[in-house]
XYZ file of C-alpha atoms in Angstrom:
637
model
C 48.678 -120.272 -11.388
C 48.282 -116.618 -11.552
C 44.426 -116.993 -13.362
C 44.165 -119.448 -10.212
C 44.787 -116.345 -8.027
C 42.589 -114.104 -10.096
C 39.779 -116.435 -9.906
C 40.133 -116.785 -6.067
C 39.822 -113.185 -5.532
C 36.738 -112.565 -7.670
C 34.766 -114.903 -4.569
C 32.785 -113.043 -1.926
C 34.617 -114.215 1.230
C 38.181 -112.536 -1.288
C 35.978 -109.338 -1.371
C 35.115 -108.940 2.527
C 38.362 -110.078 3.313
C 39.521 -107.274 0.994
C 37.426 -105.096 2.090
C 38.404 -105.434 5.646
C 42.320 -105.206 4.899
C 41.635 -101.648 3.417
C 39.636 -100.584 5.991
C 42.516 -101.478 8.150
C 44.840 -99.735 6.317
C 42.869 -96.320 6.300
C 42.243 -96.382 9.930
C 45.879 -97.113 10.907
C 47.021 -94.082 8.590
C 44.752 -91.955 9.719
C 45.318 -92.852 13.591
C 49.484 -92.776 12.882
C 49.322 -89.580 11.485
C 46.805 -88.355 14.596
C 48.499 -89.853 17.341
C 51.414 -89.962 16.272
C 52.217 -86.671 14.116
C 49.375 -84.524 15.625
C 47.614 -82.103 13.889
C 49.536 -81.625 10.766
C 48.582 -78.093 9.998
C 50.199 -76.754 12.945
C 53.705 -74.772 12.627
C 54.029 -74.064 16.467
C 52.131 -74.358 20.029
C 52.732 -71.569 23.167
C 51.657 -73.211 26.265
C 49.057 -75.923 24.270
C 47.536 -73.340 22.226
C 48.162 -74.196 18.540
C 49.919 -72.027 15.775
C 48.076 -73.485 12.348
C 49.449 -72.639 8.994
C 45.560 -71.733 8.423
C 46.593 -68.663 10.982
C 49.163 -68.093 9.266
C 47.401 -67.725 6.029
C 44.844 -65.337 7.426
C 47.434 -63.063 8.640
C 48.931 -63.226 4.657
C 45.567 -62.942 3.815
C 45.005 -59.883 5.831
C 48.080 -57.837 5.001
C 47.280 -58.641 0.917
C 43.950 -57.262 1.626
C 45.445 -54.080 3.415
C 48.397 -53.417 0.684
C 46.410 -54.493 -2.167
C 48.070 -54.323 -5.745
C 51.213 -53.077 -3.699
C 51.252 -56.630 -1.968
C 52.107 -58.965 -5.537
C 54.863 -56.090 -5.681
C 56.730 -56.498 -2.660
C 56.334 -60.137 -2.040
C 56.376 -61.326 -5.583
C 59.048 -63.928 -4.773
C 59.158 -67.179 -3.375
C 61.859 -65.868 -0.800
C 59.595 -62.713 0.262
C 56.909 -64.825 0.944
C 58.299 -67.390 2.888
C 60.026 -64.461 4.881
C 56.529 -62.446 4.965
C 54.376 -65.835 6.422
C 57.551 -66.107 9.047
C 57.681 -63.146 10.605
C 53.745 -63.411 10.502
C 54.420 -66.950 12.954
C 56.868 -65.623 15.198
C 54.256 -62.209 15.683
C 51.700 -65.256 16.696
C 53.596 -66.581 18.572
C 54.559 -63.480 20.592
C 50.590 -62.751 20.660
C 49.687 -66.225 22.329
C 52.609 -65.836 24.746
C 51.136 -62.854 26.124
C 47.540 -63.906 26.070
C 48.672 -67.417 28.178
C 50.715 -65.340 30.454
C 47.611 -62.676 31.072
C 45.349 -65.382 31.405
C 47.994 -66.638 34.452
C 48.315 -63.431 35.765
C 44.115 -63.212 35.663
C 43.871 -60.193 33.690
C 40.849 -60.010 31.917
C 38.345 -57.473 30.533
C 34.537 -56.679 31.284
C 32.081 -56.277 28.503
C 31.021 -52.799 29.400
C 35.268 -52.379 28.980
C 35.434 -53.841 25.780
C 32.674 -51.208 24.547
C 34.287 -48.225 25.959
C 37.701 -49.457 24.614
C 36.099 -49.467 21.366
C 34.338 -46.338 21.286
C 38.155 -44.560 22.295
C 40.226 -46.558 19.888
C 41.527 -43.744 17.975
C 41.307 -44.811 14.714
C 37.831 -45.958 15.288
C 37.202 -41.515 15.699
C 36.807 -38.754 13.594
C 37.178 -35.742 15.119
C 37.877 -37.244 18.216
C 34.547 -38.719 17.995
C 33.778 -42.335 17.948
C 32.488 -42.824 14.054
C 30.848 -45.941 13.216
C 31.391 -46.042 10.040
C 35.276 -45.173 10.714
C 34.919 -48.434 12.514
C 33.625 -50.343 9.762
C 35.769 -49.592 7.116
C 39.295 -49.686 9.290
C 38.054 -53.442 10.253
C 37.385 -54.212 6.652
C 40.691 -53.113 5.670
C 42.285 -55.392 8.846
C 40.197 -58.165 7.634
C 38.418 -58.402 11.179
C 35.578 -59.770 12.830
C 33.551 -58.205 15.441
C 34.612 -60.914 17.400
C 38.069 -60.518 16.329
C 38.176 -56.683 17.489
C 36.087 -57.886 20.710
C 39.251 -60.542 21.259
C 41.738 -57.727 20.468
C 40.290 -55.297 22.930
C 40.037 -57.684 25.383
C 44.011 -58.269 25.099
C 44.943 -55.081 25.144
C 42.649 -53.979 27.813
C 44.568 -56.686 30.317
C 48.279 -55.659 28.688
C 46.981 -52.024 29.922
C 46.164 -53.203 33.001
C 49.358 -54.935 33.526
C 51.125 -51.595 32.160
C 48.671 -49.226 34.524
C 49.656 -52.264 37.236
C 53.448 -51.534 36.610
C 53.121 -47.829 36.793
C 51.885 -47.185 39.977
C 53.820 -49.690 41.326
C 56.673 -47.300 40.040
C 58.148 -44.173 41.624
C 60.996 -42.386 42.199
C 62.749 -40.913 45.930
C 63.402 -37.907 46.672
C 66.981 -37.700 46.197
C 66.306 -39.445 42.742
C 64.676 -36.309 41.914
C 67.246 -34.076 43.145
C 70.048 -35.908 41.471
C 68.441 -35.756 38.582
C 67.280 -32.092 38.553
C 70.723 -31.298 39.457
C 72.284 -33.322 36.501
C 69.873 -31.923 34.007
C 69.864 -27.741 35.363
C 73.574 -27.791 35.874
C 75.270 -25.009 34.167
C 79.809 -24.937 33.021
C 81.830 -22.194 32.482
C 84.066 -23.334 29.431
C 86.555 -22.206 27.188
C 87.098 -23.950 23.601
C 88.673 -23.459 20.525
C 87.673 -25.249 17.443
C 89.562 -27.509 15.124
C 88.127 -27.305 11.224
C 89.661 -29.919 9.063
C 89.205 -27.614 6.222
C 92.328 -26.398 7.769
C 94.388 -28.808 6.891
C 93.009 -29.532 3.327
C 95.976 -27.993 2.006
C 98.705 -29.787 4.071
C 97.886 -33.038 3.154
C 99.465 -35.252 -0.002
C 98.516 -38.584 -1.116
C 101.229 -40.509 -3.018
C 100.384 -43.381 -6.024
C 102.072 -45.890 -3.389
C 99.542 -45.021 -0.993
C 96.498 -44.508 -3.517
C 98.165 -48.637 -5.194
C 98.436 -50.050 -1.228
C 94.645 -48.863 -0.060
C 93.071 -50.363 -3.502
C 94.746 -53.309 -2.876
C 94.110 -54.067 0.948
C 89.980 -52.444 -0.054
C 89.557 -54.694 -3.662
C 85.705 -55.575 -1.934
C 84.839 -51.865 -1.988
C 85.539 -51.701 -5.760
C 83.442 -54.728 -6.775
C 81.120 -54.326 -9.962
C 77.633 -56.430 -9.291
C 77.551 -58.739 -12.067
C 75.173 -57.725 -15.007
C 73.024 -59.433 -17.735
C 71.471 -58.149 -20.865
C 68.550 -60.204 -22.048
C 66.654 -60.564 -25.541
C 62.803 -60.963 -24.350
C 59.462 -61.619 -25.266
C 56.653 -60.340 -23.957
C 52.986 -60.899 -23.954
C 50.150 -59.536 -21.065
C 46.587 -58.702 -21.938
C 47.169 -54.794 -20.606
C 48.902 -54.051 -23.962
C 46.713 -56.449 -26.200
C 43.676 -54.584 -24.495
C 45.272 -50.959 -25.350
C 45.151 -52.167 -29.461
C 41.481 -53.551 -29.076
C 39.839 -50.781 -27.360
C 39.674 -48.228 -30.600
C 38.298 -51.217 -32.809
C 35.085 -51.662 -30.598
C 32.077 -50.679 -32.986
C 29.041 -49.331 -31.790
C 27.008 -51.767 -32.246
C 28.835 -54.233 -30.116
C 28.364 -51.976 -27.365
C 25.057 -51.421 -28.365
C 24.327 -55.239 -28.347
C 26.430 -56.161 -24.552
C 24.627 -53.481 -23.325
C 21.164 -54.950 -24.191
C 22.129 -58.170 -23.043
C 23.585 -57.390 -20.074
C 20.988 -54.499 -18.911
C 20.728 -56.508 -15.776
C 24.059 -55.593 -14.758
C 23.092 -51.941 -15.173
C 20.208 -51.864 -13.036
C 20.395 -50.404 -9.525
C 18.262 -52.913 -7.371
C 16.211 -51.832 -4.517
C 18.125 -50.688 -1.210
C 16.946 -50.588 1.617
C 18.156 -49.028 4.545
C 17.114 -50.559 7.825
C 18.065 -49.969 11.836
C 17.799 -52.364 14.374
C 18.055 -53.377 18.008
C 19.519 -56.292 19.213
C 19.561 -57.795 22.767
C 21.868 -60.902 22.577
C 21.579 -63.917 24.191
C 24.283 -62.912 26.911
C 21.836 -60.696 28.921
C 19.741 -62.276 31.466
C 15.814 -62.503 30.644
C 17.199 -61.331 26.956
C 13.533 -61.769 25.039
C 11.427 -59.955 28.059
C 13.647 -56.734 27.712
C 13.128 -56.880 24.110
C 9.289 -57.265 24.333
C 9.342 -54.122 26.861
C 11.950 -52.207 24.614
C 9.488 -52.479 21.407
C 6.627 -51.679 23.930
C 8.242 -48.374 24.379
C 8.719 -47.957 20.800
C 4.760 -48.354 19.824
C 4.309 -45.973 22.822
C 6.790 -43.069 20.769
C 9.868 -43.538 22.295
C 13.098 -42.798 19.812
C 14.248 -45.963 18.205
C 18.207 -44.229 17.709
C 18.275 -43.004 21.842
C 17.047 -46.890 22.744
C 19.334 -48.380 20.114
C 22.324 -46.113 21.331
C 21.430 -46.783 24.952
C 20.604 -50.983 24.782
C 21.493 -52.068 21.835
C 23.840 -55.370 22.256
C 25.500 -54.174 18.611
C 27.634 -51.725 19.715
C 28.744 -50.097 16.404
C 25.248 -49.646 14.731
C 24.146 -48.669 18.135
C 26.485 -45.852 18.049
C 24.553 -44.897 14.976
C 20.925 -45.002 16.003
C 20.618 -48.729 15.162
C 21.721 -48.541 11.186
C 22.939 -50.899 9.439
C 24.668 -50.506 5.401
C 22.357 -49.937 2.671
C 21.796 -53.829 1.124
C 19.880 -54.640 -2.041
C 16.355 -55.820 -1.234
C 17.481 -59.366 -2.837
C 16.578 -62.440 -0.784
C 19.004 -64.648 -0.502
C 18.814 -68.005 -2.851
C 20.576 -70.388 -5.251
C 20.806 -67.648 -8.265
C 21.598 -64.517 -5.393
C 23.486 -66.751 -2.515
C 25.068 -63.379 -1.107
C 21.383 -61.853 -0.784
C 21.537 -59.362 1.772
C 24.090 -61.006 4.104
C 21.711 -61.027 6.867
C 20.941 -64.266 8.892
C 17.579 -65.726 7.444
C 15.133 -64.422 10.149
C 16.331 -61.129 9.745
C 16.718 -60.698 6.165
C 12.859 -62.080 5.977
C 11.867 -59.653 8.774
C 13.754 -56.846 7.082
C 12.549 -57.288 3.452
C 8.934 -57.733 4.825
C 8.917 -54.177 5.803
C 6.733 -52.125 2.886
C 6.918 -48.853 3.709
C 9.769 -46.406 5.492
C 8.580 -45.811 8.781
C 7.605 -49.436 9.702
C 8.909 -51.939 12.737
C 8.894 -55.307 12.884
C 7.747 -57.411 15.970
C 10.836 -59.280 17.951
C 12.377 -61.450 15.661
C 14.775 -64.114 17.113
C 17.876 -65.399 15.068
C 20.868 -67.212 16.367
C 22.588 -63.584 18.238
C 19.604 -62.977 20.378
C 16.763 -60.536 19.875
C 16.388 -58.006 17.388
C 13.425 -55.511 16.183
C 14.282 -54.008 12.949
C 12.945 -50.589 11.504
C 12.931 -49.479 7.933
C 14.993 -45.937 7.646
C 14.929 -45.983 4.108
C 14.306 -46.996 0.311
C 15.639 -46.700 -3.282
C 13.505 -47.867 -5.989
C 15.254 -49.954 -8.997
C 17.025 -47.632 -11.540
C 18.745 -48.545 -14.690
C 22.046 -46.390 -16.027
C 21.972 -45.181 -19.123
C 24.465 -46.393 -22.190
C 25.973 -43.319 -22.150
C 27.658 -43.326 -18.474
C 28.658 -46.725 -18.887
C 29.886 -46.568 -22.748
C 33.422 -46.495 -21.626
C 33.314 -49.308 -19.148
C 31.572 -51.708 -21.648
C 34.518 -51.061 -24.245
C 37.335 -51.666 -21.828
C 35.269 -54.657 -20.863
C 34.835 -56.196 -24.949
C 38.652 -54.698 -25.123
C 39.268 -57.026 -22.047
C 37.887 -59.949 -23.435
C 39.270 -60.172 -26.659
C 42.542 -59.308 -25.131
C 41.857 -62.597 -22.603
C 41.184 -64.692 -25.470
C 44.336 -63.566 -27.817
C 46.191 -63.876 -24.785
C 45.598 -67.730 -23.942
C 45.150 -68.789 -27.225
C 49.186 -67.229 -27.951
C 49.998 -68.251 -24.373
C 49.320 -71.632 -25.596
C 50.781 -71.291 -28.805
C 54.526 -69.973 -27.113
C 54.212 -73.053 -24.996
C 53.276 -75.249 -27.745
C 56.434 -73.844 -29.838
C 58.782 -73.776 -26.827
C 60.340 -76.989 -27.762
C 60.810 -76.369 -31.485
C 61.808 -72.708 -32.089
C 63.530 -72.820 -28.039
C 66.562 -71.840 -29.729
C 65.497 -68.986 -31.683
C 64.188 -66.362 -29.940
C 63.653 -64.716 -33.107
C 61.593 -67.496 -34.418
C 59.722 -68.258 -31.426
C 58.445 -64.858 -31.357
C 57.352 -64.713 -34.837
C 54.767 -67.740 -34.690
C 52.551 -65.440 -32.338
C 53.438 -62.097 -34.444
C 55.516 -60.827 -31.212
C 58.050 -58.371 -31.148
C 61.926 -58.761 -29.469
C 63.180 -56.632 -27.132
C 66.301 -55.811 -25.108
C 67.196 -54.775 -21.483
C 70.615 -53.382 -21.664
C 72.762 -54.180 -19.615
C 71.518 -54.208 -15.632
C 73.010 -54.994 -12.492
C 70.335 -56.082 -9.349
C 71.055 -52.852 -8.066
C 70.759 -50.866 -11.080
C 67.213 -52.487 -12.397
C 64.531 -50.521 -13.426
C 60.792 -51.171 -15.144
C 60.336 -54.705 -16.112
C 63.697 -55.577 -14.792
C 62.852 -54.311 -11.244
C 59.982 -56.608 -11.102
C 61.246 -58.773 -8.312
C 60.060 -62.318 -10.503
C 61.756 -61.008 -13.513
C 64.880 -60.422 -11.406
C 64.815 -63.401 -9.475
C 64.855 -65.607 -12.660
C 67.362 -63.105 -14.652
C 70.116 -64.156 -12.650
C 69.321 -67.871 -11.699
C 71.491 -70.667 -13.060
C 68.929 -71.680 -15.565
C 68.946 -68.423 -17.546
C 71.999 -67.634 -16.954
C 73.343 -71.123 -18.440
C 71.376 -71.485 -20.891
C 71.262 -70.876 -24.631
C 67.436 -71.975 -24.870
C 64.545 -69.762 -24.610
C 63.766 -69.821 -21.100
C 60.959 -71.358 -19.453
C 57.604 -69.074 -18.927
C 58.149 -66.281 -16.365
C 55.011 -65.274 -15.005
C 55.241 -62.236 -13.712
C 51.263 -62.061 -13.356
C 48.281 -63.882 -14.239
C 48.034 -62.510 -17.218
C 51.849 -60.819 -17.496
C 54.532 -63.454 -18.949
C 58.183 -63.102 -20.867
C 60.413 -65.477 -22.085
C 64.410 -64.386 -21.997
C 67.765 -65.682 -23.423
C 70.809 -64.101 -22.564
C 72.713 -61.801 -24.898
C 75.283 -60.494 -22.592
C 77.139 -61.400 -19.268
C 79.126 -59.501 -17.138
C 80.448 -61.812 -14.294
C 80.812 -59.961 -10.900
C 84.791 -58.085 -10.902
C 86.936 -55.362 -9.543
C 87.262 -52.035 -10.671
C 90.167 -51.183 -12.174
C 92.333 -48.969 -10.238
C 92.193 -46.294 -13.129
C 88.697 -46.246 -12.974
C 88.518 -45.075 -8.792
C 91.913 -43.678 -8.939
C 89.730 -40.442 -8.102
C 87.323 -42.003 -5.462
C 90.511 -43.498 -3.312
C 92.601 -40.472 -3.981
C 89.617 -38.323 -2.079
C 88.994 -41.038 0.866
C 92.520 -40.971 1.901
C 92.791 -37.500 1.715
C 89.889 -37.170 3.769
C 91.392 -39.410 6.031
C 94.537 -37.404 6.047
C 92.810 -34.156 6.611
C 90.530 -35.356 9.632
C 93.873 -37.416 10.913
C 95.753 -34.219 10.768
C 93.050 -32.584 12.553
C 93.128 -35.145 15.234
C 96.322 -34.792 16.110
C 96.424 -31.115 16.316
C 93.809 -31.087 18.518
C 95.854 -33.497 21.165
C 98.473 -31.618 20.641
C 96.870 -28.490 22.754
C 95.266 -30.792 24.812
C 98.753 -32.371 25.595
C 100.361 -29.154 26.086
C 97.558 -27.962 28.604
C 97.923 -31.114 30.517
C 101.429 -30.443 30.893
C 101.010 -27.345 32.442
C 102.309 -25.121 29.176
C 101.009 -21.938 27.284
C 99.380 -23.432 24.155
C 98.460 -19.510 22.510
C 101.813 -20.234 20.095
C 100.750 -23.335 18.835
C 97.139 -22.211 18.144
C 98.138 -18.722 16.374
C 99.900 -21.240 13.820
C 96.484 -22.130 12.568
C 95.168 -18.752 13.586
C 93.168 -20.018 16.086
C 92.221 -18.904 19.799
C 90.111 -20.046 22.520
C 86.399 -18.857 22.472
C 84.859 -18.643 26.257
C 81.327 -19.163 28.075
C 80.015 -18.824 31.647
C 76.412 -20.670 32.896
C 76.240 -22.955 29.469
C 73.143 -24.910 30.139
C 72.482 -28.464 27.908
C 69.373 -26.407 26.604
C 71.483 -23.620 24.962
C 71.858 -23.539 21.436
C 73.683 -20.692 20.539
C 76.963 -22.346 20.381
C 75.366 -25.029 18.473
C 73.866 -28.238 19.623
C 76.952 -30.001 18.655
C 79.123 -28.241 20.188
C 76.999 -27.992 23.438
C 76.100 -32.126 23.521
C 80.010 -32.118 23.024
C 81.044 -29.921 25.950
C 78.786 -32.040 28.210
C 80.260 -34.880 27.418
C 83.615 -33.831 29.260
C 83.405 -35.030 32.944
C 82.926 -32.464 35.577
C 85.911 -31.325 36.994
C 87.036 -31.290 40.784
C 86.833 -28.219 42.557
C 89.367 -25.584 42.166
C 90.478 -27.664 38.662
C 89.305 -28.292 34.914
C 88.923 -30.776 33.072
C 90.132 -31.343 29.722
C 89.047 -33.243 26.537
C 89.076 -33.573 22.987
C 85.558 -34.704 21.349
C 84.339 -35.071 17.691
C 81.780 -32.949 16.761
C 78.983 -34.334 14.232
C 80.827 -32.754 11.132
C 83.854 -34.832 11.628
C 85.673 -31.196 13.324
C 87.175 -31.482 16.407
C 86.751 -29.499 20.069
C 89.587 -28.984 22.262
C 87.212 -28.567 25.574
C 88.021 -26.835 28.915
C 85.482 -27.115 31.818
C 86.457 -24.665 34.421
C 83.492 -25.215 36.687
C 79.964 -26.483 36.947
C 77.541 -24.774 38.892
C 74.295 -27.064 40.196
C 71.336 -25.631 41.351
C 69.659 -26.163 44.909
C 67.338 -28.877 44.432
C 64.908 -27.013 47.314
C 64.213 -23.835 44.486
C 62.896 -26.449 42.133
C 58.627 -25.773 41.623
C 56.260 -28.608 42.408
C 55.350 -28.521 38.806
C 58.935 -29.431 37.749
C 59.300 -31.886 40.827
C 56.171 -33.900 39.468
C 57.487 -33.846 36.253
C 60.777 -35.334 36.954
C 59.347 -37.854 39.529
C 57.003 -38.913 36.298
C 59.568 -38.978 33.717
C 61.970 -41.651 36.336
C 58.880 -43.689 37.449
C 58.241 -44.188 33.533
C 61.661 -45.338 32.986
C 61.565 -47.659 35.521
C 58.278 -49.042 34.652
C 59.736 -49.739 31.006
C 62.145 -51.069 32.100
C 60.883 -53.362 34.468
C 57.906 -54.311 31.267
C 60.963 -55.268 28.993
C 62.413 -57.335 32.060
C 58.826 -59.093 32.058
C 58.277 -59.590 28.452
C 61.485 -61.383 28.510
C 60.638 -63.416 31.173
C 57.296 -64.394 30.019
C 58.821 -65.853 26.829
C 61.043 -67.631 28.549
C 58.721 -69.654 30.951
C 56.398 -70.480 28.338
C 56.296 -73.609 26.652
C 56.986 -72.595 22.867
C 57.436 -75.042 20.337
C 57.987 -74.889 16.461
């Protein structure tokens, strides 16, 4: 029956009907997962705008490119990463809520805007001059786009607006002002004394009940991290390379240099300027015709670039561009000079320094090029690049040991996986030990955040086997078993007897302090003489008249302190006790507090103040909004 079946389905009407079923089946998957799932890259959408994982890659992408090596550091694990890529979503997120609600609120940006925005970004200037260059390399290191800056500046150019918008809106009355300058200029006439809690050092006595009961009821505090030490093996092409590089004859660098002189030779650079009208500006090929008119008549090619030129960095510089090599582009050189094809044929056309193309037209509008500049082909000589070529023939035999025993471990993991001993020996590596670490206490290879990560993970820690390959980098691996565990405990009391003895004495001292302090207070409350009970402790009251919040001779502690005690009513004080940053106490005394007449304060101080509250407010009100604008918009993730 079932050769029956076969034999039916070898027919041509089994084969179209075949071929029809699966062509059913691939266009209902791929119209369920479209209409139904939706784009299945995206992570989150903000008022129908999608979120892509794609984004979030680039802004990954971006931050490796600005940290560099650091980057493999920091987020070496799989829980840094995932953390890094979300707090990279939710800053998208917050970006496109912004954007939809600016859009709304029909903010927007000129082009003339964008350009001057650019030119005063700060760290687009040297000097406090606009540098193109500066430019260049600051958007390399963001990983940016012209068109990414232009979208950039065109945000924050409509989040100023709305800030500028918010700000003027802002201001503050007149008897703001006054209230204010009154608060702020006010002056006290005080009296204080001073409570040390060095003391009452001496007074205070800690007992072994007391030092047993706080250990007890604090056990947490006392907790030892758990710690490992691990037997490893390990094996990166940094330390092979180190033991090839003084076995390197001569004549192997001889011979790679002679068969590699092509590496060594400096192409032709050129160094061309240019002047583009893009296809934005009405009539965009006539004004280029009459702008290279004026150039065959003598006029400047940097002034026009600067003044027309759609290119607004190079512009800034007269037109340049970077110094390429004179390479056209093609299957063995597909880099070439990076230029669009029009241009790059234009440009490399140019013979001799000094001459200008006609208008050349490429997908960004109209350009005519100039040639600033030229460097003929040079070859280095062996000498300057001895060095490099032996780190390089150092590199590569290290590359090869290192897979070919990379291979081998792997190979042997499954034999000799419970022997580190032996393991190590079929590649001719050596065993090494930690020590004992704690996460806290790691340092070198343990620090690395892989190593860690896997040092205390279930399967090392209960194991007996080699472990599996930790790959710390590319080219960077160890294998571990465990020698010896510590599980997390508590300290034994013997061994912070010392460490709880001083906390609760501390405590003691700055208790005693306390209550000393309330003590006066209590007895100048009550209407009593409290000279007796300070000359105990051989203290007495220090005194002040027209204390300002400005004054630091007293101290800055002691002066935030003494403003901190309420004004009192007239013909009264007011009395407090307040903690001073040391952990001393203040008993305080305000007698009176003088304000001054808000009608001798100078219009320059006036403006000031009426600034300063109008700020506040429009802070205030832009935090209100922020939080508002996230909460109307349709976010989804």
């Amino acid at each position: 029956m079932l050769e029956r079946i076969q034999q039916s389905m070898q027919g041509p009407i089994m084969k179209v009907i075949l071929f029809v079923i699966i062509i059913f089946f691939i266009f209902a998957g791929y119209f369920t997962g479209t209409l139904f799932s939706g784009n299945p890259d995206k992570v989150a959408e903000v008022e129908g705008a999608e979120i892509t994982s794609a984004q979030i890659q680039q802004g990954v992408d971006r931050v490796r490119q600005q940290m560099g090596q650091q980057f493999d550091q920091q987020y070496a694990t799989e829980a840094s990463q995932k953390l890094l890529r979300e707090q990279i979503k939710q800053q998208l997120i917050n970006e496109q809520v912004i954007k939809a609600n600016l859009n709304k609120a029909g903010l927007t940006a000129s082009e003339e805007q964008i350009k001057s925005w650019i030119r005063e970004f700060p760290q687009f200037q040297i000097g406090g001059i606009y540098s193109p260059e500066q430019a260049k390399m600051i958007m390399a290191q963001m990983g940016w786009s012209e068109d990414q800056l232009r979208q950039y500046a065109r945000q924050q150019i409509a989040q100023e607006q709305l800030n500028q918008g918010l700000g003027t809106t802002n201001f503050a009355l007149d008897y703001e002002v006054d209230s204010y300058y009154r608060l702020q200029e006010q002056s006290r006439d005080v009296r204080y004394v001073r409570v040390s809690q060095e003391d009452f050092a001496d007074s205070v006595d800690v007992t072994s009940e007391e030092v047993e009961e706080y250990y007890q009821q604090n056990q947490a505090q006392f907790e030892q991290s758990e710690k490992i030490n691990l037997r490893y093996v390990r094996l990166s092409t940094e330390q092979l390379a180190e033991s090839y590089k003084d076995k390197i004859s001569e004549e192997q660098v001889q011979e790679f240099y002679d068969a590699n002189k092509a590496n060594y030779q400096d192409p032709t650079e050129i160094l061309v300027a240019h002047i583009l009208i893009d296809n934005s500006i009405d009539s965009a090929e006539s004004k280029a015709s009459e702008l290279l008119n004026q150039l065959k008549n003598g006029a400047d090619f940097a002034e026009l670039a600067k003044e027309h030129s759609s290119d607004t960095f190079s512009g800034e510089n007269g037109g340049q561009l970077d110094w390429v090599d004179a390479i056209p582009t093609s299957d063995e050189n597909p880099s070439g000079t990076g230029w669009v094809p029009e241009f790059e044929a234009a440009a490399l056309a140019l013979n001799n320094v000094g001459d200008m193309t006609e208008v050349v037209e490429t997908q960004y509008g109209y350009h005519i090029i100039k040639l600033v500049d030229k460097k003929e082909s040079q070859t280095t000589p062996l000498a300057e690049v001895e060095s490099d070529i032996r780190e390089t023939l150092a590199n590569e035999k290290a590359q090869e040991e290192f897979f070919a025993k990379q291979s081998k471990l792997n190979e042997n993991l499954f034999e000799f996986g419970d022997d580190l001993d032996k393991f190590a020996e079929q590649v001719g590596l050596e065993v090494q030990e930690t020590g004992m670490f704690s996460e806290s206490s790691a340092t070198g290879l343990t620090a690395n955040p892989v190593f860690l990560e896997k040092a205390f993970s279930a399967s090392v820690l209960e194991s007996t086997e080699v472990s599996d390959m930790i790959e710390l980098t590319n080219n960077d691996i160890v294998y571990v078993t465990v020698k010896e565990y510590q599980p997390a405990q508590v300290q034994p009391l013997d061994e912070v007897k010392e460490t709880v003895v001083a906390t609760l004495k501390e405590e003691k001292v700055r208790t005693a302090a306390k209550d000393f302090a309330e003590q006066v207070l209590a007895r100048l409350q009550e209407g009593e003489d409290a000279e007796t009970l300070l000359s105990l402790e051989g203290l007495s009251w220090s005194e002040t008249t027209g204390l300002k919040r400005r004054d630091t001779a007293i101290g800055f502690d002691l002066t935030n302190a003494i403003f901190n005690v309420k004004a009192p009513a007239e013909g009264q004080a007011s009395r407090s006790v307040e903690q001073l940053f040391n952990g001393d106490y203040v008993v305080v005394e305000v007698n009176a507090v003088n304000y001054p007449d808000p009608d001798t304060m100078d219009d320059a101080t006036r403006q000031q103040i009426e600034q300063r509250l109008a700020n506040a407010s429009a802070q205030a009100e832009m935090q209100s909004l922020m939080q508002n604008f996230r909460e109307k918009s349709e976010v989804t993730q």
